[in-house]
mmCIF file of C-alpha atoms in Angstrom:
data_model
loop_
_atom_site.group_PDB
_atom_site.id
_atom_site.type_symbol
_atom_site.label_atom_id
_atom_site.label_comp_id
_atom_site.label_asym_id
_atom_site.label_seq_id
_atom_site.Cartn_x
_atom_site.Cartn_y
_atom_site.Cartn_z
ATOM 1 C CA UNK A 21 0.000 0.000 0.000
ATOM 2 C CA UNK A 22 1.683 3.188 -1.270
ATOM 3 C CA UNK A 23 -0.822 5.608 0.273
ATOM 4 C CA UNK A 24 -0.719 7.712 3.188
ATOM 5 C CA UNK A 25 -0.346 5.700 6.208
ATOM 6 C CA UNK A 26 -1.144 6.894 10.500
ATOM 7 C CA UNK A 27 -0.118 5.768 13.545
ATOM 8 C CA UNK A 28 -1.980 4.802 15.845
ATOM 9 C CA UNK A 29 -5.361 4.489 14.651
ATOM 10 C CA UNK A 30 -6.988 5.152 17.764
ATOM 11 C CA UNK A 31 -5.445 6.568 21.275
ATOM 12 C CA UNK A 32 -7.545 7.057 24.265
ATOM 13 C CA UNK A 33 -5.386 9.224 26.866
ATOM 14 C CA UNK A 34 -6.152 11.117 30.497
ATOM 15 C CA UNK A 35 -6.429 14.634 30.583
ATOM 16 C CA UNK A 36 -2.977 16.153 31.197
ATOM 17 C CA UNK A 37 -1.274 13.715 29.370
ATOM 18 C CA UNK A 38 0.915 13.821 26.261
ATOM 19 C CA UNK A 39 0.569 12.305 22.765
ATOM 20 C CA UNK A 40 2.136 11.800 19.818
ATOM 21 C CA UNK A 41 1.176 10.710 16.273
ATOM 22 C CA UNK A 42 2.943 9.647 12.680
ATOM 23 C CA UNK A 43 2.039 10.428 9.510
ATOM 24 C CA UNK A 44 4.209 8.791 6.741
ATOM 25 C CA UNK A 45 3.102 10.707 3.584
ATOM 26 C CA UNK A 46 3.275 8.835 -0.058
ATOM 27 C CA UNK A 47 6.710 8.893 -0.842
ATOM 28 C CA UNK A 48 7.468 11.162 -3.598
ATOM 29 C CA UNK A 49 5.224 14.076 -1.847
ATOM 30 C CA UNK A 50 6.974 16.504 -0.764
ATOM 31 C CA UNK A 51 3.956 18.579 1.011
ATOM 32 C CA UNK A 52 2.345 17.298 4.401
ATOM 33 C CA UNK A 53 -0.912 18.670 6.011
ATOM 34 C CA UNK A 54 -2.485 18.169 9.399
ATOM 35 C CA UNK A 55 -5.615 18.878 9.997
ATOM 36 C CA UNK A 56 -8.206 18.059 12.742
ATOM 37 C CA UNK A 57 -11.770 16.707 12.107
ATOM 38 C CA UNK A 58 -14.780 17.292 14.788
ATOM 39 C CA UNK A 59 -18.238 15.226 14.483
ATOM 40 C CA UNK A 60 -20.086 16.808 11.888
ATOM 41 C CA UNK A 61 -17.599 18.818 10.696
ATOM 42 C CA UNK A 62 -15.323 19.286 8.240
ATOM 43 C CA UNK A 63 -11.397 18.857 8.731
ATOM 44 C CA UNK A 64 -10.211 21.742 9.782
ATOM 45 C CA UNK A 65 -6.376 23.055 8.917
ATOM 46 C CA UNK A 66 -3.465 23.234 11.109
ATOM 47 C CA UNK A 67 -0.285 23.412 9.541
ATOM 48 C CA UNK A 68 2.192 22.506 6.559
ATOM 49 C CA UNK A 69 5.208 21.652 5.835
ATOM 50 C CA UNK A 70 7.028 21.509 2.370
ATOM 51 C CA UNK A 71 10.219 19.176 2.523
ATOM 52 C CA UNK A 72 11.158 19.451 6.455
ATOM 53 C CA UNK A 73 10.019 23.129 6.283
ATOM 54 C CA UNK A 74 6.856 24.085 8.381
ATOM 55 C CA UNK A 75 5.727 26.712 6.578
ATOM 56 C CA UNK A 76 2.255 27.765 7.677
ATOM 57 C CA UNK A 77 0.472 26.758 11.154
ATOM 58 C CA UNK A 78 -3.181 27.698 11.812
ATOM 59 C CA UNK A 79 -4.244 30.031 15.037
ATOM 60 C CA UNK A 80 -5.827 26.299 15.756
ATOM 61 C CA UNK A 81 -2.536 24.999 16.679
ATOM 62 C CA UNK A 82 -2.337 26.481 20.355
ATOM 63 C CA UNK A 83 1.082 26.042 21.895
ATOM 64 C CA UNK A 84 0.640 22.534 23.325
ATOM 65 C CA UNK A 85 0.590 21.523 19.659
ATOM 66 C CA UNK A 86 3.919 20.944 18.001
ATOM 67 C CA UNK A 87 4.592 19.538 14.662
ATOM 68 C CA UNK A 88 7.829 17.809 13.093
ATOM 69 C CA UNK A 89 9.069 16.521 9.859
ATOM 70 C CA UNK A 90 13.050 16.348 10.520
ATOM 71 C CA UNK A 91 13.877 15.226 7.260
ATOM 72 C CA UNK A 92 11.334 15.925 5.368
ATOM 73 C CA UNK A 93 9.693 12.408 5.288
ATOM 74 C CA UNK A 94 7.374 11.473 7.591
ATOM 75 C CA UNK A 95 6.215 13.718 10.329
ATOM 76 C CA UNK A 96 5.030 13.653 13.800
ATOM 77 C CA UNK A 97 2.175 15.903 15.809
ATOM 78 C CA UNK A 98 2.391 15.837 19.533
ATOM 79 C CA UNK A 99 0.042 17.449 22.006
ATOM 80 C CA UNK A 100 1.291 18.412 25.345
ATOM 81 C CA UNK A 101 -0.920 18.630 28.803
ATOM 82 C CA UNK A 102 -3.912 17.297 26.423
ATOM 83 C CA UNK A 103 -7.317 18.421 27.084
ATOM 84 C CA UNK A 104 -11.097 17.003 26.771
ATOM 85 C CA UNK A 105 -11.232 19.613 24.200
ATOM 86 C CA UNK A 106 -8.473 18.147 22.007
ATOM 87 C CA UNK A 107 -10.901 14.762 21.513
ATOM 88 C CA UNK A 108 -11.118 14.618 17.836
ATOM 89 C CA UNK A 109 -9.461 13.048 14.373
ATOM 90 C CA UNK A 110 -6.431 14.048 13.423
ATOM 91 C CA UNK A 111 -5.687 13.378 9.401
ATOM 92 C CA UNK A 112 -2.849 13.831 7.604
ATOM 93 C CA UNK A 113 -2.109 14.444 3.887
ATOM 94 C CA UNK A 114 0.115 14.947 1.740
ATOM 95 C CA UNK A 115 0.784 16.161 -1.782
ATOM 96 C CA UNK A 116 3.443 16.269 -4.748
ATOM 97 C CA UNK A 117 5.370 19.331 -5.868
ATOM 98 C CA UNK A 118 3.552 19.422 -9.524
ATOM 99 C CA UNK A 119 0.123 19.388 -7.863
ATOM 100 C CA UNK A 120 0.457 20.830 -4.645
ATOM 101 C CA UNK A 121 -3.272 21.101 -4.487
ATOM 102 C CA UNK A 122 -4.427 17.687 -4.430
ATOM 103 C CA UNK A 123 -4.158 16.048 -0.825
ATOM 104 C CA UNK A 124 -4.492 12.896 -0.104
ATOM 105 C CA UNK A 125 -5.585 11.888 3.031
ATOM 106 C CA UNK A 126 -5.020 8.839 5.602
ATOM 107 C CA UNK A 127 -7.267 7.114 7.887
ATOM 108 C CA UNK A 128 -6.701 9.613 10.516
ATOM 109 C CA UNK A 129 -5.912 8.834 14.237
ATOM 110 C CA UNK A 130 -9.095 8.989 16.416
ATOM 111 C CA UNK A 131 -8.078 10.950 20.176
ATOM 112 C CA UNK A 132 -10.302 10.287 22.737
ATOM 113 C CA UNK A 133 -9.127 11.850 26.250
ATOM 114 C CA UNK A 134 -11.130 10.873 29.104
ATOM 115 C CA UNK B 14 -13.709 34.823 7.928
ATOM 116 C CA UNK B 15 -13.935 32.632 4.511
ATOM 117 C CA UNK B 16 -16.746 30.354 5.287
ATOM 118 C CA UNK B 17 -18.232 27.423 2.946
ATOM 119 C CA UNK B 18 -21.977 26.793 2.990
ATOM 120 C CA UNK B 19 -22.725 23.046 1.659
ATOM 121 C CA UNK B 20 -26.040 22.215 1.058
ATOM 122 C CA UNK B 21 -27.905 19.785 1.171
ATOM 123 C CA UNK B 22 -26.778 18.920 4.853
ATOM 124 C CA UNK B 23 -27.669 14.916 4.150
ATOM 125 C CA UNK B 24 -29.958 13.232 1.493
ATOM 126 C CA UNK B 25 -32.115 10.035 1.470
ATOM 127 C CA UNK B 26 -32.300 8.876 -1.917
ATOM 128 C CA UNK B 27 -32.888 5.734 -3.645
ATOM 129 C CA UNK B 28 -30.946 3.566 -5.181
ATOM 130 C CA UNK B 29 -30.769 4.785 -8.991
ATOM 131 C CA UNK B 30 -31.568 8.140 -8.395
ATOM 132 C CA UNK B 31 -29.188 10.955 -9.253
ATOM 133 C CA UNK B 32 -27.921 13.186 -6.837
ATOM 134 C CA UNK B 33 -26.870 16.998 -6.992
ATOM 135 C CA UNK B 34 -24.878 18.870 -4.428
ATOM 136 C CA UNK B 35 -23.312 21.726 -3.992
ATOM 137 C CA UNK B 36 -21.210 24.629 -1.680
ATOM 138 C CA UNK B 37 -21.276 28.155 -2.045
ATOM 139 C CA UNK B 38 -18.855 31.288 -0.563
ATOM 140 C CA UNK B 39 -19.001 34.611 -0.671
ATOM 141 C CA UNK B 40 -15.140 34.425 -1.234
ATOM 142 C CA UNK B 41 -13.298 33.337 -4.475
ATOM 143 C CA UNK B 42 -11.475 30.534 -4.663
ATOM 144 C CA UNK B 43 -8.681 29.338 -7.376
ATOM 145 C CA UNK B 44 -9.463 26.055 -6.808
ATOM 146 C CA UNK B 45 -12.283 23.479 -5.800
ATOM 147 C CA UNK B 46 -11.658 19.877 -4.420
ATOM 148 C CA UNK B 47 -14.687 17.168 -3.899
ATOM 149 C CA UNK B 48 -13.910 14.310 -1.084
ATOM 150 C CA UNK B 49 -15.805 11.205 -0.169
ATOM 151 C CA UNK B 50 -15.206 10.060 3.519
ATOM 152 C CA UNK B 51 -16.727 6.800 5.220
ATOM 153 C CA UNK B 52 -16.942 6.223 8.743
ATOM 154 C CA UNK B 53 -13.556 6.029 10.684
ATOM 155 C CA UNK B 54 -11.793 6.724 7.397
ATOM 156 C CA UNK B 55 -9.948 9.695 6.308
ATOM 157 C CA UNK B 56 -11.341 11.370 3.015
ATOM 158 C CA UNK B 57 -10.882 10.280 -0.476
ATOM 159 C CA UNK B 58 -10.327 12.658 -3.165
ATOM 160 C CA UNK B 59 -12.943 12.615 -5.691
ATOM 161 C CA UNK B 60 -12.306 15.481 -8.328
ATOM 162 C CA UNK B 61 -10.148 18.336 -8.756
ATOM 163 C CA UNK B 62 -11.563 21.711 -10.746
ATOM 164 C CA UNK B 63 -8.554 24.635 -11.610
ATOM 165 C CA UNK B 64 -10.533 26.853 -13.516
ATOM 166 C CA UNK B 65 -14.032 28.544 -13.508
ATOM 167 C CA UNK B 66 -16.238 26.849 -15.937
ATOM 168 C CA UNK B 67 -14.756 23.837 -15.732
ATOM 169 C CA UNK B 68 -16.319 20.945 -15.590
ATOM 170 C CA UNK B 69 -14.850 17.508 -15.159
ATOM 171 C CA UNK B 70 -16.303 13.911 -15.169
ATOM 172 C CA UNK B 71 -14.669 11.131 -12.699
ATOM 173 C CA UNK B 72 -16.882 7.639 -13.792
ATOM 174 C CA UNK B 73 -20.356 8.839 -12.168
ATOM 175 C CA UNK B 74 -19.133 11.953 -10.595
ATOM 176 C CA UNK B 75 -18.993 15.462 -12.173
ATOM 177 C CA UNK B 76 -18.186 18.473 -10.660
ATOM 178 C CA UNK B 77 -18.098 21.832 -11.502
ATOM 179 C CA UNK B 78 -16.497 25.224 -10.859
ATOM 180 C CA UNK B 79 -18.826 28.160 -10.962
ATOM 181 C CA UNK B 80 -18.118 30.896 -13.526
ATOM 182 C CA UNK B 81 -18.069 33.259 -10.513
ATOM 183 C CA UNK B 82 -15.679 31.195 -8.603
ATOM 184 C CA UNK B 83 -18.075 31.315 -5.717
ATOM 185 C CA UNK B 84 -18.959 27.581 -5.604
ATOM 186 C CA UNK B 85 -18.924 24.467 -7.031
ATOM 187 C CA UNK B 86 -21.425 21.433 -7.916
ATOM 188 C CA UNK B 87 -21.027 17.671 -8.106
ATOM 189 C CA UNK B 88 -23.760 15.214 -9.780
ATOM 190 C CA UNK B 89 -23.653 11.523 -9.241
ATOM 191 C CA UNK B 90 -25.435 9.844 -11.831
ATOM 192 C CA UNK B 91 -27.831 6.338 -11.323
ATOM 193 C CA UNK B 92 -26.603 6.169 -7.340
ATOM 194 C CA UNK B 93 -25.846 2.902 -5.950
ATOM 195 C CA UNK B 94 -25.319 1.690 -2.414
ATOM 196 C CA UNK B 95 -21.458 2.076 -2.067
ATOM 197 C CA UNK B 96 -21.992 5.893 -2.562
ATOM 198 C CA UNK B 97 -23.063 6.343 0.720
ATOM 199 C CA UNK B 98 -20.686 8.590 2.602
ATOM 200 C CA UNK B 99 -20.068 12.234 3.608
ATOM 201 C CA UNK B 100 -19.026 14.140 0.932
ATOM 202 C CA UNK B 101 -16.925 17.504 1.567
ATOM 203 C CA UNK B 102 -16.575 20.480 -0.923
ATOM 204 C CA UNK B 103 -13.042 22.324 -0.536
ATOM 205 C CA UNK B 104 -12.280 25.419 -1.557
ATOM 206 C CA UNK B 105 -8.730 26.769 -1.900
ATOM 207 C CA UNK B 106 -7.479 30.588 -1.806
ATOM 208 C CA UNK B 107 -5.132 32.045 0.461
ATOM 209 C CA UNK B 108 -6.235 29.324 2.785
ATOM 210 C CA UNK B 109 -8.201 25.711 2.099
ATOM 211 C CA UNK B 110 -11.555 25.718 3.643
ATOM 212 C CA UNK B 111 -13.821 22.425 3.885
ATOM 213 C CA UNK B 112 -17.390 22.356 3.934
ATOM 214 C CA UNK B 113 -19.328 20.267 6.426
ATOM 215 C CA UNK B 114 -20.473 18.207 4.029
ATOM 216 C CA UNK B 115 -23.199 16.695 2.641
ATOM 217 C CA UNK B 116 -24.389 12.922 4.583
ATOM 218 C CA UNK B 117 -25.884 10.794 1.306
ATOM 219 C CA UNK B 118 -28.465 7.898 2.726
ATOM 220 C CA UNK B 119 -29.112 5.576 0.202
ATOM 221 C CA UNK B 120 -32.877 3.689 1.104
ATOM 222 C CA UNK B 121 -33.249 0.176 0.707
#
């Protein structure tokens, strides 16, 4: 399976606690998204990065939220002191340098913290 | 801020029937993306429109970007049962913005 790929799937945590998740993009892209998806809505943007570059993060990403991508393969999001509010899905996607527009998504990582 | 407004919010249909979405803005956008997501799955990229006017076929699925650049339709033609999903309207600017999608029910 060449697509993108998300680790772990699921992660129930206790409020206060840290987390951290993996994205490994499809090889060849060079762009990697996070976003974060609430029921009912759609996913909502919080940053990019372009090689190992971060190069945009939203006013979503408070500063518990910290994103990686160290050499500009796969990348990690980690949320510090986590809160009931951070229960969600967090996707990743990524996309190739001659169509930077089309993102393809993996299956997400479902946070629930208790 | 740039909002999208995606309409219908979900749809019971049945099984043959053709279905028409769509999402609106009162912001331009330079280009439109259409996504299919399932339960517990992240979303699938359905179409991808670049210019206003255009209008572009994916088996079942067309989609289209309004002349004003203000929103964007997508038809699926003789519906069966495996297009039942959430399906998300994205519209990129300065920023990408997702609707909050339409939920397509597809009756027995």
């Amino acid at each position: 399976d060449t697509g993108v790929s998300q680790n772990p799937r699921h992660k129930i945590t206790k409020r206060g606690q840290n987390v951290t998740f993996r994205c490994d993009p499809i090889s060849e892209h060079n762009r990697l998204y996070w976003y974060r998806q609430t029921l009912g809505q759609g996913p909502e943007f919080l940053t990019y990065f372009q090689n190992e570059a971060q190069l945009e993060k939203s006013r979503l990403l408070s500063d518990r939220f910290s994103a990686e991508r160290p050499k500009g393969s796969f990348s990690t999001l980690e949320i510090q002191r986590t809160e009931q509010g951070d229960s969600a899905m967090y996707l990743c996607a990524s996309s190739s340098f001659g169509q930077i527009y089309e993102q393809y998504f993996g299956p997400g990582t479902r946070l629930t913290v208790t | 801020g740039q909002q999208l407004n995606q309409s219908p919010q979900s749809m019971f249909i049945q099984e043959g029937e053709d279905v028409s979405m769509n999402c609106t803005s009162s912001s331009i956008f330079n280009t439109w993306l259409w996504y299919k997501q399932e339960p517990g799955e992240g979303p699938v990229l359905l179409i991808a429109l670049y210019k206003a006017g255009e209008l572009t076929s994916n088996g079942r699925l067309t989609a289209q970007f309004g002349i004003t650049r203000k929103d964007s339709f997508l038809n699926i033609s003789a519906s069966i049962p495996s297009d039942v999903g959430i399906y998300f309207c994205a519209g990129i600017g300065d920023k990408i913005i997702f609707g909050k999608g339409t939920r397509l029910h597809i009756l027995p």
